[in-house]
Short mmCIF file of C-alpha atoms in Angstrom, two decimals:
data_model
loop_
_atom_site.label_atom_id
_atom_site.label_comp_id
_atom_site.label_asym_id
_atom_site.label_seq_id
_atom_site.Cartn_x
_atom_site.Cartn_y
_atom_site.Cartn_z
CA MET N 1 44.38 13.82 -55.75
CA LYS N 2 41.88 11.12 -54.75
CA LYS N 3 44.60 9.26 -52.84
CA ILE N 4 45.49 12.39 -50.89
CA LEU N 5 41.80 13.00 -50.13
CA TYR N 6 41.41 9.39 -49.00
CA LEU N 7 44.42 9.65 -46.64
CA CYS N 8 43.03 12.86 -45.15
CA LEU N 9 39.67 11.23 -44.59
CA MET N 10 41.28 8.23 -42.90
CA MET N 11 43.24 10.52 -40.59
CA LEU N 12 40.07 12.37 -39.65
CA ALA N 13 38.25 9.10 -39.10
CA ALA N 14 40.97 8.02 -36.67
CA LEU N 15 40.09 10.90 -34.35
CA PRO N 16 37.83 9.52 -31.59
CA THR N 17 34.20 10.60 -31.45
CA LEU N 18 32.75 9.35 -28.25
CA ALA N 19 29.82 7.92 -26.34
CA GLN N 20 27.61 9.67 -23.83
CA GLU N 21 26.73 9.07 -20.19
CA THR N 22 23.80 6.94 -18.94
CA TYR N 23 21.61 9.70 -17.47
CA GLU N 24 21.98 11.97 -20.50
CA ASN N 25 21.17 9.02 -22.76
CA ALA N 26 18.04 8.17 -20.78
CA ASN N 27 16.85 11.76 -21.11
CA VAL N 28 17.04 11.54 -24.91
CA ALA N 29 15.59 8.01 -25.18
CA THR N 30 12.24 8.66 -23.48
CA GLU N 31 8.99 10.05 -24.94
CA ASP N 32 6.02 12.11 -23.78
CA LEU N 33 2.32 11.55 -24.39
CA ASN N 34 1.66 14.03 -27.18
CA GLY N 35 -0.11 14.32 -30.52
CA THR N 36 -3.65 15.29 -31.48
CA ALA N 37 -6.02 16.46 -28.77
CA ARG N 38 -8.23 13.44 -29.40
CA TYR N 39 -5.31 11.04 -28.95
CA VAL N 40 -4.11 12.77 -25.77
CA GLY N 41 -7.64 13.14 -24.40
CA MET N 42 -8.04 9.35 -24.59
CA GLY N 43 -4.69 8.78 -22.88
CA GLY N 44 -3.14 7.57 -26.13
CA ALA N 45 -5.00 4.25 -25.83
CA MET N 46 -5.91 4.15 -29.53
CA GLU N 47 -3.46 1.58 -30.87
CA ALA N 48 -6.31 -0.89 -31.59
CA LEU N 49 -9.04 1.68 -32.30
CA GLY N 50 -6.96 3.55 -34.91
CA ALA N 51 -8.30 6.20 -37.27
CA ASP N 52 -6.28 8.97 -35.59
CA ILE N 53 -3.17 10.48 -37.18
CA SER N 54 -1.19 10.12 -33.93
CA THR N 55 -1.28 6.32 -34.17
CA ILE N 56 1.20 6.71 -37.04
CA GLY N 57 3.93 6.88 -34.37
CA SER N 58 2.65 4.08 -32.12
CA ASN N 59 0.74 1.46 -34.13
CA PRO N 60 1.15 2.30 -37.86
CA ALA N 61 -1.79 0.04 -38.75
CA GLY N 62 -4.11 2.62 -37.17
CA ILE N 63 -3.75 4.75 -40.33
CA GLY N 64 -5.27 1.88 -42.30
CA LEU N 65 -8.65 2.52 -40.65
CA PHE N 66 -9.07 5.91 -42.34
CA ARG N 67 -11.91 5.96 -44.89
CA HIS N 68 -11.47 9.60 -45.90
CA SER N 69 -8.45 11.78 -46.46
CA SER N 70 -7.71 14.10 -43.55
CA LEU N 71 -5.39 16.82 -42.39
CA GLY N 72 -4.93 18.61 -39.07
CA ALA N 73 -2.66 20.58 -36.75
CA SER N 74 -2.28 20.85 -32.96
CA PHE N 75 -0.83 23.44 -30.64
CA GLY N 76 -1.15 24.52 -27.02
CA MET N 77 0.87 25.22 -23.90
CA VAL N 78 2.72 23.31 -21.19
CA SER N 79 3.15 24.60 -17.64
CA GLN N 80 5.27 23.21 -14.81
CA GLN N 81 3.66 23.41 -11.38
CA ASP N 82 5.50 25.00 -8.42
CA ALA N 83 8.49 26.01 -10.56
CA LYS N 84 10.21 29.40 -10.53
CA ASP N 85 11.53 30.90 -13.76
CA PHE N 86 15.32 30.51 -13.99
CA ASP N 87 17.65 31.85 -16.67
CA PHE N 88 16.07 31.01 -20.06
CA GLY N 89 13.68 28.54 -18.42
CA ASN N 90 10.04 29.59 -18.16
CA LYS N 91 7.52 27.55 -16.21
CA THR N 92 4.89 28.09 -18.95
CA ASN N 93 5.62 27.70 -22.65
CA MET N 94 3.61 27.72 -25.85
CA SER N 95 4.10 24.66 -28.02
CA PHE N 96 3.45 23.62 -31.63
CA ASP N 97 2.81 19.91 -31.21
CA GLN N 98 1.56 18.28 -34.40
CA VAL N 99 0.71 18.66 -38.08
CA GLY N 100 -0.08 15.93 -40.57
CA PHE N 101 -2.31 14.44 -43.23
CA VAL N 102 -3.64 11.10 -44.47
CA TYR N 103 -4.44 10.34 -48.09
CA ALA N 104 -6.96 7.50 -48.27
CA HIS N 105 -7.18 5.52 -51.51
CA ARG N 106 -9.88 2.89 -52.03
CA THR N 107 -8.59 -0.31 -53.65
CA GLY N 108 -11.75 -2.41 -53.31
CA VAL N 109 -15.28 -2.44 -51.98
CA SER N 110 -14.03 -2.49 -48.38
CA SER N 111 -10.25 -2.20 -48.80
CA PHE N 112 -7.99 0.85 -48.75
CA MET N 113 -4.33 1.71 -49.28
CA ASN N 114 -3.43 4.84 -47.31
CA PHE N 115 -0.41 7.13 -47.14
CA GLY N 116 0.21 9.38 -44.16
CA PHE N 117 2.69 11.97 -42.95
CA ASN N 118 2.81 13.47 -39.47
CA TYR N 119 5.12 15.69 -37.48
CA HIS N 120 4.76 15.65 -33.71
CA LYS N 121 6.81 16.72 -30.73
CA SER N 122 7.67 13.38 -29.11
CA ARG N 123 9.73 14.93 -26.29
CA ASN N 124 9.41 18.33 -24.62
CA PHE N 125 12.56 19.12 -22.65
CA ASN N 126 11.24 22.28 -20.95
CA HIS N 127 11.89 21.73 -17.26
CA ILE N 128 13.14 23.72 -14.27
CA LEU N 129 14.84 22.03 -11.31
CA SER N 130 15.60 23.79 -8.02
CA VAL N 131 17.10 21.96 -5.02
CA ALA N 132 18.87 22.93 -1.80
CA ASP N 133 20.13 20.78 1.08
CA ASN N 134 22.92 20.11 3.57
CA LEU N 135 26.16 18.34 2.65
CA ASN N 136 27.56 17.61 6.14
CA GLY N 137 31.17 17.60 5.02
CA ALA N 138 30.79 16.13 1.52
CA SER N 139 31.78 18.29 -1.46
CA SER N 140 32.42 18.13 -5.17
CA ASN N 141 36.11 18.94 -4.79
CA LYS N 142 36.45 16.16 -2.19
CA ILE N 143 35.03 13.65 -4.68
CA SER N 144 37.68 14.72 -7.22
CA TYR N 145 40.42 14.52 -4.60
CA VAL N 146 39.46 11.01 -3.45
CA LYS N 147 39.29 9.73 -7.03
CA GLY N 148 42.90 10.80 -7.50
CA TYR N 149 43.93 9.58 -4.04
CA GLU N 150 42.62 6.10 -4.81
CA GLY N 151 44.48 5.97 -8.12
CA LEU N 152 41.62 6.20 -10.62
CA PHE N 153 43.93 8.51 -12.55
CA ASP N 154 47.41 9.96 -12.31
CA LEU N 155 48.11 13.62 -12.95
CA ASN N 156 50.37 15.12 -15.57
CA THR N 157 51.07 18.78 -16.21
CA LYS N 158 50.51 20.32 -19.64
CA ASN N 159 50.66 24.03 -20.34
CA GLU N 160 50.77 24.56 -16.55
CA GLU N 161 47.49 22.66 -16.12
CA TYR N 162 46.85 19.38 -14.35
CA ILE N 163 45.55 16.71 -16.72
CA GLY N 164 44.31 13.28 -15.68
CA THR N 165 45.59 10.14 -17.36
CA SER N 166 42.32 8.16 -17.62
CA ASN N 167 38.72 8.69 -18.72
CA ALA N 168 37.67 8.77 -15.06
CA PHE N 169 39.13 12.32 -14.98
CA SER N 170 36.03 14.37 -15.86
CA GLN N 171 35.71 18.01 -16.82
CA VAL N 172 34.54 18.70 -13.27
CA ASP N 173 37.70 17.03 -11.94
CA PHE N 174 39.78 19.22 -14.24
CA LEU N 175 38.23 22.39 -12.79
CA ASN N 176 38.48 21.18 -9.20
CA TYR N 177 42.16 20.23 -9.49
CA ASN N 178 43.26 23.35 -11.32
CA VAL N 179 41.19 25.92 -9.39
CA LEU N 180 40.41 24.56 -5.91
CA LEU N 181 42.59 21.60 -4.95
CA ALA N 182 46.06 22.85 -5.97
CA ASN N 183 48.09 25.21 -3.81
CA ASN N 184 51.32 27.21 -4.27
CA GLU N 185 53.42 24.39 -2.83
CA GLY N 186 52.38 21.98 -5.56
CA ASN N 187 50.24 19.94 -3.19
CA PHE N 188 46.52 19.16 -3.20
CA ALA N 189 44.02 19.55 -0.40
CA TYR N 190 40.22 19.29 -0.37
CA THR N 191 37.71 21.41 1.54
CA ASP N 192 34.45 20.14 3.04
CA ALA N 193 31.13 21.87 2.37
CA ASN N 194 28.16 22.69 4.60
CA ASN N 195 25.36 22.87 2.03
CA TYR N 196 24.48 23.44 -1.63
CA THR N 197 21.92 24.95 -3.98
CA MET N 198 21.14 23.71 -7.48
CA ASN N 199 19.19 25.41 -10.26
CA ARG N 200 18.80 24.06 -13.77
CA ALA N 201 16.71 25.14 -16.75
CA SER N 202 16.28 22.82 -19.74
CA LYS N 203 14.50 23.54 -22.98
CA GLY N 204 14.12 22.09 -26.45
CA TYR N 205 12.39 19.14 -28.03
CA ILE N 206 12.64 16.02 -30.13
CA GLY N 207 10.59 16.42 -33.30
CA GLU N 208 9.54 13.24 -35.10
CA TYR N 209 8.69 13.14 -38.80
CA ASP N 210 6.71 9.99 -39.61
CA PHE N 211 6.03 8.62 -43.12
CA ASN N 212 3.46 5.85 -43.26
CA LEU N 213 2.13 3.28 -45.72
CA SER N 214 -0.84 1.26 -44.50
CA GLY N 215 -3.99 -0.42 -45.61
CA ASN N 216 -6.68 -2.93 -44.81
CA ILE N 217 -7.91 -6.19 -46.23
CA ASN N 218 -11.71 -6.58 -46.34
CA ASP N 219 -12.07 -4.41 -43.26
CA ARG N 220 -10.75 -7.27 -41.09
CA VAL N 221 -6.95 -7.02 -41.19
CA TYR N 222 -5.04 -3.72 -41.04
CA LEU N 223 -1.29 -3.47 -41.63
CA GLY N 224 1.05 -0.50 -41.44
CA LEU N 225 4.69 0.54 -41.72
CA THR N 226 6.13 3.87 -40.53
CA LEU N 227 9.55 5.36 -41.10
CA GLY N 228 10.38 7.84 -38.37
CA ILE N 229 13.05 10.54 -38.57
CA GLU N 230 14.00 12.22 -35.28
CA ASP N 231 15.34 15.76 -34.84
CA VAL N 232 16.98 16.42 -31.45
CA ASN N 233 17.29 19.96 -30.05
CA TYR N 234 18.28 20.07 -26.37
CA LYS N 235 19.83 22.81 -24.26
CA ASN N 236 20.29 23.33 -20.54
CA TYR N 237 22.01 25.71 -18.16
CA SER N 238 22.75 24.91 -14.53
CA GLU N 239 24.26 26.65 -11.52
CA TYR N 240 25.47 24.43 -8.70
CA ASN N 241 26.74 26.34 -5.64
CA GLU N 242 28.58 24.88 -2.67
CA TYR N 243 29.27 26.69 0.58
CA LEU N 244 32.64 25.49 1.85
CA VAL N 245 33.29 25.13 5.55
CA GLY N 246 34.85 28.38 6.77
CA ALA N 247 36.04 29.30 3.28
CA GLY N 248 33.22 30.84 1.24
CA GLU N 249 31.27 29.91 -1.89
CA VAL N 250 32.12 28.18 -5.16
CA SER N 251 29.84 28.00 -8.19
CA TYR N 252 29.83 25.46 -11.04
CA ARG N 253 28.07 26.87 -14.11
CA ASP N 254 27.41 24.61 -17.05
CA GLU N 255 25.87 25.12 -20.50
CA ARG N 256 25.20 22.08 -22.67
CA ARG N 257 23.62 21.45 -26.06
CA ILE N 258 22.75 18.16 -27.73
CA ASP N 259 21.77 18.25 -31.40
CA GLY N 260 21.43 15.60 -34.05
CA SER N 261 19.13 13.18 -35.78
CA GLY N 262 18.06 9.56 -35.85
CA PHE N 263 15.71 7.18 -37.58
CA ASN N 264 13.57 4.17 -36.74
CA LEU N 265 10.98 1.81 -38.19
CA LYS N 266 7.61 0.89 -36.72
CA LEU N 267 5.52 -2.12 -37.77
CA GLY N 268 1.93 -2.70 -36.74
CA ALA N 269 -1.16 -4.79 -37.29
CA ILE N 270 -4.80 -4.65 -36.17
CA PHE N 271 -7.20 -7.59 -36.42
CA ARG N 272 -10.96 -7.95 -36.08
CA PRO N 273 -11.14 -11.62 -35.05
CA ILE N 274 -14.97 -11.75 -35.17
CA GLU N 275 -16.51 -10.49 -38.41
CA ALA N 276 -19.75 -9.33 -36.80
CA SER N 277 -18.00 -7.55 -33.90
CA PRO N 278 -16.10 -4.23 -33.81
CA PHE N 279 -13.68 -5.71 -31.22
CA ARG N 280 -10.07 -5.24 -32.33
CA VAL N 281 -6.63 -6.45 -31.31
CA GLY N 282 -3.53 -4.39 -32.11
CA LEU N 283 0.11 -5.50 -32.15
CA TYR N 284 3.17 -3.39 -32.92
CA VAL N 285 6.93 -3.25 -32.61
CA HIS N 286 9.40 -0.35 -32.86
CA THR N 287 13.03 -0.81 -33.80
CA PRO N 288 15.65 1.14 -31.87
CA THR N 289 16.14 4.75 -32.89
CA TRP N 290 19.66 4.96 -34.31
CA TYR N 291 20.96 8.40 -33.31
CA ASP N 292 23.95 10.41 -34.51
CA LEU N 293 24.33 13.27 -32.05
CA THR N 294 26.69 16.13 -31.24
CA THR N 295 27.09 17.59 -27.77
CA LYS N 296 28.76 20.84 -26.75
CA ASN N 297 29.42 22.31 -23.34
CA TYR N 298 30.92 25.39 -21.75
CA THR N 299 31.63 24.96 -18.03
CA GLU N 300 32.96 27.44 -15.47
CA LEU N 301 34.09 27.20 -11.88
CA ILE N 302 33.71 30.56 -10.14
CA ASN N 303 35.79 30.55 -6.95
CA ASN N 304 34.64 33.08 -4.37
CA SER N 305 36.31 31.17 -1.56
CA SER N 306 39.63 31.55 0.23
CA VAL N 307 41.04 28.21 -1.00
CA GLY N 308 42.71 27.23 -4.26
CA LEU N 309 45.00 28.96 -6.73
CA TYR N 310 42.62 30.86 -8.99
CA ASN N 311 39.40 32.84 -8.86
CA ASN N 312 37.89 30.94 -11.76
CA GLY N 313 38.50 28.47 -14.54
CA HIS N 314 36.63 27.11 -17.53
CA ASN N 315 36.66 24.38 -20.14
CA ASP N 316 34.64 23.48 -23.21
CA GLU N 317 34.32 20.42 -25.40
CA VAL N 318 32.58 19.39 -28.62
CA TYR N 319 32.19 15.79 -29.69
CA ASP N 320 30.00 13.41 -31.65
CA PHE N 321 28.51 10.20 -30.33
CA LYS N 322 26.08 7.47 -31.29
CA LEU N 323 23.13 6.20 -29.30
CA ASN N 324 20.74 3.33 -29.96
CA THR N 325 17.51 3.27 -27.96
CA PRO N 326 15.85 -0.06 -27.01
CA TRP N 327 13.23 -2.00 -28.94
CA LYS N 328 9.61 -1.32 -27.98
CA PHE N 329 6.72 -3.78 -28.08
CA GLY N 330 3.00 -3.14 -27.68
CA VAL N 331 -0.35 -4.88 -27.57
CA SER N 332 -3.71 -3.14 -27.56
CA LEU N 333 -7.43 -3.94 -27.33
CA GLY N 334 -10.27 -1.76 -28.53
CA ASN N 335 -14.03 -1.94 -28.89
CA THR N 336 -16.98 0.29 -29.72
CA PHE N 337 -20.46 -0.05 -28.26
CA ALA N 338 -23.53 1.02 -30.23
CA ASN N 339 -21.44 3.65 -32.05
CA MET N 340 -21.64 5.72 -28.86
CA LEU N 341 -18.76 4.52 -26.68
CA ALA N 342 -15.21 3.60 -27.71
CA VAL N 343 -12.85 2.02 -25.18
CA GLY N 344 -9.12 1.31 -25.63
CA LEU N 345 -6.46 -0.46 -23.58
CA THR N 346 -2.74 -0.53 -24.48
CA TYR N 347 0.33 -2.11 -22.89
CA GLU N 348 3.87 -1.21 -23.99
CA TYR N 349 7.26 -2.47 -22.86
CA ALA N 350 10.78 -1.16 -23.51
CA ASP N 351 13.92 -2.31 -21.68
CA TYR N 352 15.99 0.85 -21.18
CA SER N 353 18.84 -1.10 -19.60
CA LYS N 354 19.63 -2.08 -23.22
CA ILE N 355 20.39 1.47 -24.38
CA ASP N 356 23.55 1.16 -26.43
CA SER N 357 26.20 3.88 -26.08
CA ARG N 358 28.61 3.64 -28.98
CA VAL N 359 32.12 4.88 -29.78
CA ASN N 360 32.95 5.75 -33.38
CA THR N 361 36.06 3.78 -34.26
CA GLY N 362 36.85 5.00 -37.75
CA GLY N 363 35.60 5.11 -41.28
CA GLY N 364 36.66 5.91 -44.77
CA TYR N 365 35.66 6.13 -48.39
CA ASP N 366 34.14 3.27 -50.39
CA TRP N 367 35.48 3.66 -53.94
CA TYR N 368 33.05 1.13 -55.41
CA TYR N 369 29.91 2.83 -54.09
CA ASP N 370 31.46 6.33 -54.11
CA SER N 371 30.34 6.95 -50.52
CA TYR N 372 31.77 7.57 -47.06
CA TYR N 373 31.21 5.17 -44.19
CA GLU N 374 31.73 5.18 -40.45
CA THR N 375 32.29 2.30 -38.06
CA SER N 376 31.47 2.16 -34.36
CA GLU N 377 31.51 -0.20 -31.41
CA SER N 378 29.66 -0.38 -28.09
CA ASP N 379 31.11 1.42 -25.08
CA ASN N 380 30.97 -1.71 -22.91
CA ILE N 381 31.94 0.04 -19.68
CA MET N 382 29.17 2.63 -19.97
CA ASN N 383 26.67 0.04 -21.20
CA TYR N 384 27.37 -2.09 -18.11
CA ASN N 385 26.65 0.99 -15.99
CA THR N 386 23.41 1.48 -17.94
CA GLU N 387 22.38 -2.10 -17.17
CA SER N 388 23.10 -1.47 -13.49
CA THR N 389 21.17 1.83 -13.43
CA LEU N 390 18.15 1.50 -15.74
CA LYS N 391 15.48 -1.17 -16.17
CA GLY N 392 12.51 -2.12 -18.30
CA VAL N 393 9.51 0.22 -18.34
CA SER N 394 5.90 -0.97 -18.59
CA THR N 395 3.37 1.55 -19.87
CA LEU N 396 -0.36 1.06 -19.37
CA LYS N 397 -2.82 3.27 -21.26
CA ILE N 398 -6.59 3.33 -20.71
CA GLY N 399 -8.95 5.60 -22.64
CA ALA N 400 -12.59 6.11 -23.55
CA GLU N 401 -14.64 8.34 -25.85
CA PHE N 402 -18.38 8.91 -25.39
CA LYS N 403 -20.47 10.41 -28.20
CA ALA N 404 -22.93 12.58 -26.28
CA THR N 405 -24.47 13.70 -29.58
CA ASN N 406 -23.65 13.19 -33.24
CA ASN N 407 -21.38 16.23 -33.05
CA LEU N 408 -20.09 16.22 -29.46
CA ALA N 409 -17.62 13.74 -27.93
CA LEU N 410 -16.30 13.51 -24.36
CA ARG N 411 -12.98 11.76 -23.60
CA LEU N 412 -11.08 10.43 -20.60
CA GLY N 413 -7.70 8.72 -20.27
CA TYR N 414 -5.09 7.47 -17.82
CA ASN N 415 -1.44 6.36 -18.12
CA TYR N 416 0.86 4.56 -15.72
CA LEU N 417 4.59 4.27 -16.49
CA SER N 418 6.75 2.19 -14.19
CA ALA N 419 10.07 3.61 -13.00
CA MET N 420 13.00 3.58 -15.43
CA TYR N 421 15.70 4.03 -12.78
CA LYS N 422 16.73 1.48 -10.20
CA GLU N 423 16.59 2.74 -6.60
CA ASP N 424 20.32 2.13 -6.12
CA GLY N 425 21.34 3.57 -9.50
CA TYR N 426 23.76 6.50 -9.61
CA LYS N 427 25.86 8.59 -11.98
CA ASP N 428 29.19 6.84 -11.66
CA GLY N 429 32.00 9.31 -12.22
CA SER N 430 34.68 6.68 -11.56
CA LEU N 431 34.20 4.82 -14.85
CA ASP N 432 37.07 4.65 -17.32
CA SER N 433 34.71 5.62 -20.12
CA PRO N 434 34.56 8.56 -22.53
CA GLY N 435 31.07 9.27 -21.12
CA SER N 436 32.69 10.02 -17.75
CA TYR N 437 35.60 11.99 -19.20
CA TYR N 438 33.32 14.42 -21.05
CA ALA N 439 30.81 14.81 -18.21
CA SER N 440 30.59 18.44 -17.06
CA THR N 441 28.09 17.94 -14.22
CA THR N 442 27.91 15.36 -11.42
CA ASP N 443 24.26 15.52 -10.33
CA TYR N 444 21.59 12.97 -11.22
CA THR N 445 17.94 12.22 -10.47
CA ASN N 446 16.42 8.76 -10.14
CA TRP N 447 12.89 9.44 -11.37
CA LYS N 448 10.17 7.08 -10.20
CA SER N 449 6.88 6.03 -11.81
CA THR N 450 4.78 8.48 -13.82
CA ASN N 451 1.02 8.99 -13.64
CA ARG N 452 -0.93 10.88 -16.32
CA LEU N 453 -4.60 11.85 -16.26
CA THR N 454 -6.26 13.28 -19.37
CA PHE N 455 -9.60 14.81 -20.33
CA GLY N 456 -10.90 15.92 -23.71
CA VAL N 457 -13.82 17.21 -25.70
CA GLY N 458 -14.41 17.19 -29.44
CA TYR N 459 -16.90 18.86 -31.75
CA THR N 460 -17.49 18.20 -35.45
CA MET N 461 -19.08 20.69 -37.83
CA ASP N 462 -19.53 19.64 -41.45
CA LYS N 463 -16.08 18.42 -42.51
CA PHE N 464 -14.21 20.16 -39.69
CA ASN N 465 -13.34 18.83 -36.24
CA PHE N 466 -12.26 20.86 -33.23
CA ASP N 467 -10.72 19.05 -30.27
CA LEU N 468 -9.46 20.21 -26.88
CA ALA N 469 -7.50 18.14 -24.35
CA TYR N 470 -6.00 18.62 -20.90
CA GLN N 471 -3.19 16.46 -19.52
CA TYR N 472 -1.83 16.32 -15.97
CA SER N 473 1.34 14.35 -15.31
CA LYS N 474 3.39 13.81 -12.19
CA THR N 475 6.75 12.12 -11.61
CA ASP N 476 8.60 12.12 -8.29
CA GLY N 477 12.33 11.49 -8.02
CA GLU N 478 15.40 11.42 -5.79
CA PHE N 479 18.03 14.08 -6.58
CA SER N 480 21.71 13.80 -5.63
CA PRO N 481 24.36 16.46 -6.34
CA PHE N 482 27.01 13.78 -6.91
CA MET N 483 27.69 10.10 -6.34
CA ASN N 484 28.40 8.81 -2.86
CA TYR N 485 32.05 7.85 -2.59
CA TYR N 486 33.26 5.38 0.01
CA VAL N 487 37.00 5.43 0.53
CA ASP N 488 38.58 2.00 -0.01
CA VAL N 489 42.24 2.73 0.71
CA PRO N 490 43.22 0.89 3.93
CA ALA N 491 43.99 3.02 6.98
CA SER N 492 42.97 6.16 5.08
CA GLU N 493 42.45 9.30 7.13
CA ILE N 494 39.93 10.55 4.56
CA SER N 495 36.29 10.11 5.51
CA ASP N 496 33.65 8.86 3.09
CA CYS N 497 31.98 11.47 0.89
CA VAL N 498 28.25 10.83 1.27
CA CYS N 499 25.16 13.02 0.79
CA LYS N 500 21.53 12.01 1.18
CA PRO N 501 19.15 12.31 -1.78
CA VAL N 502 16.43 14.97 -1.89
CA THR N 503 12.88 14.28 -3.05
CA VAL N 504 11.89 16.34 -6.09
CA SER N 505 8.76 16.35 -8.23
CA ASN N 506 7.90 17.18 -11.83
CA GLU N 507 4.24 18.12 -12.21
CA ARG N 508 3.09 19.38 -15.60
CA HIS N 509 -0.15 20.67 -17.05
CA GLN N 510 -0.81 20.67 -20.79
CA LEU N 511 -3.59 22.24 -22.82
CA LEU N 512 -3.81 21.05 -26.41
CA PHE N 513 -6.05 22.19 -29.27
CA THR N 514 -6.46 20.45 -32.64
CA VAL N 515 -8.27 21.61 -35.75
CA GLY N 516 -8.81 19.10 -38.55
CA TYR N 517 -10.51 18.74 -41.92
CA HIS N 518 -11.53 15.58 -43.78
CA PHE N 519 -12.46 15.21 -47.42
#
């Protein structure tokens, strides 16, 4: 019986579970500024100052500065400026952002060993995108036609459907060939488009569960280790409409979910180099987050034009993939002045061109350890595209807290994040990669640098603290409905398929409230 079970498992393991595409990966790999209202109000620049539960996810040594046990929770709302509600997307959403505690245990006159747990929403996917522009002859179905014309894939017929013979044949290509490009004579012909509209609503979050062990040595050296477990919940729905020249309208409607989990480790240290000074230096490093994810899509092509064979078509896919985010490194400085003013400065760096898309290659059952295992390898073609599209991101955080009275604190913070996307990066649908084959949309946005401005106020009463923070963030980007395609076949009568990018902006406002208790 065990042999039969083992053979079945090996057969299942032989089925390919695949990697994802660069732009979807980048969306999962990034983080927001979120946590307690105190942390956000100071722009997150607390990696050397410590003594806030949110540092558990940035510099774990910050938990080692706690002298009392503490617990707290945070919630609020996030609103997107200049957005219009679309489908399930709402421009304003309530959010539960954080809950956690620290247990402080004294081990000496001035030494502690602390344990902490914190949940926080590291990524908020709620976003609405609306774009419209001219196409001047370019079109989605023309892109699919030219890919086949230039031999990126051959076509076979199966169950009276046209199926491509390489991974460059995406789900969008499948719909275009079977609904729009084919005619009754068995030939293919593309149709140019005048203009397009695009609407997308995304929602969901990445929740991070952090478990921390930290402590300090004689109030001079603070060390910490955090195990992070990530919970990914992402969903979007988009409608992309093209208006074909003299032929009517076609609509591409796509639903996608990404769910799964991952884990990472964070190591940190804080030093007070001068015994008589409160000046501190913080150092920390984060391992990649090793994700196991599942993505599902349901995609339709609604044909209200006069071309093609059918009025509509659809496809759907479900597959698993692995994703490893890049390493992250940080250094921070902090100081307090006369117990009235605290100032923090943090610099972080992560090279997103090193995101690793992975293909599961098999697995089986280990009889000795009585456990199942899975093997994987890098999707080198997609990873090369990632290196060509993404780059390293530098994050600068500056924050200050002023104690106006013994009970009242005022806070201010600022963040600058350099651009993740290269200016000439694009979503390459011509790659012979599983990430291209399972792609059900063709659009992409090259987001530029991000600026965040934060304000906060805190009030303590006995053993309770009440904190309020406001965050404004803005990121501009360049949206394209599909890649530009330049025809390489000599003496071709087909013109290039080129569309200019459109400037878009993501402006968000966040209100965050934290209530805490120490004992």
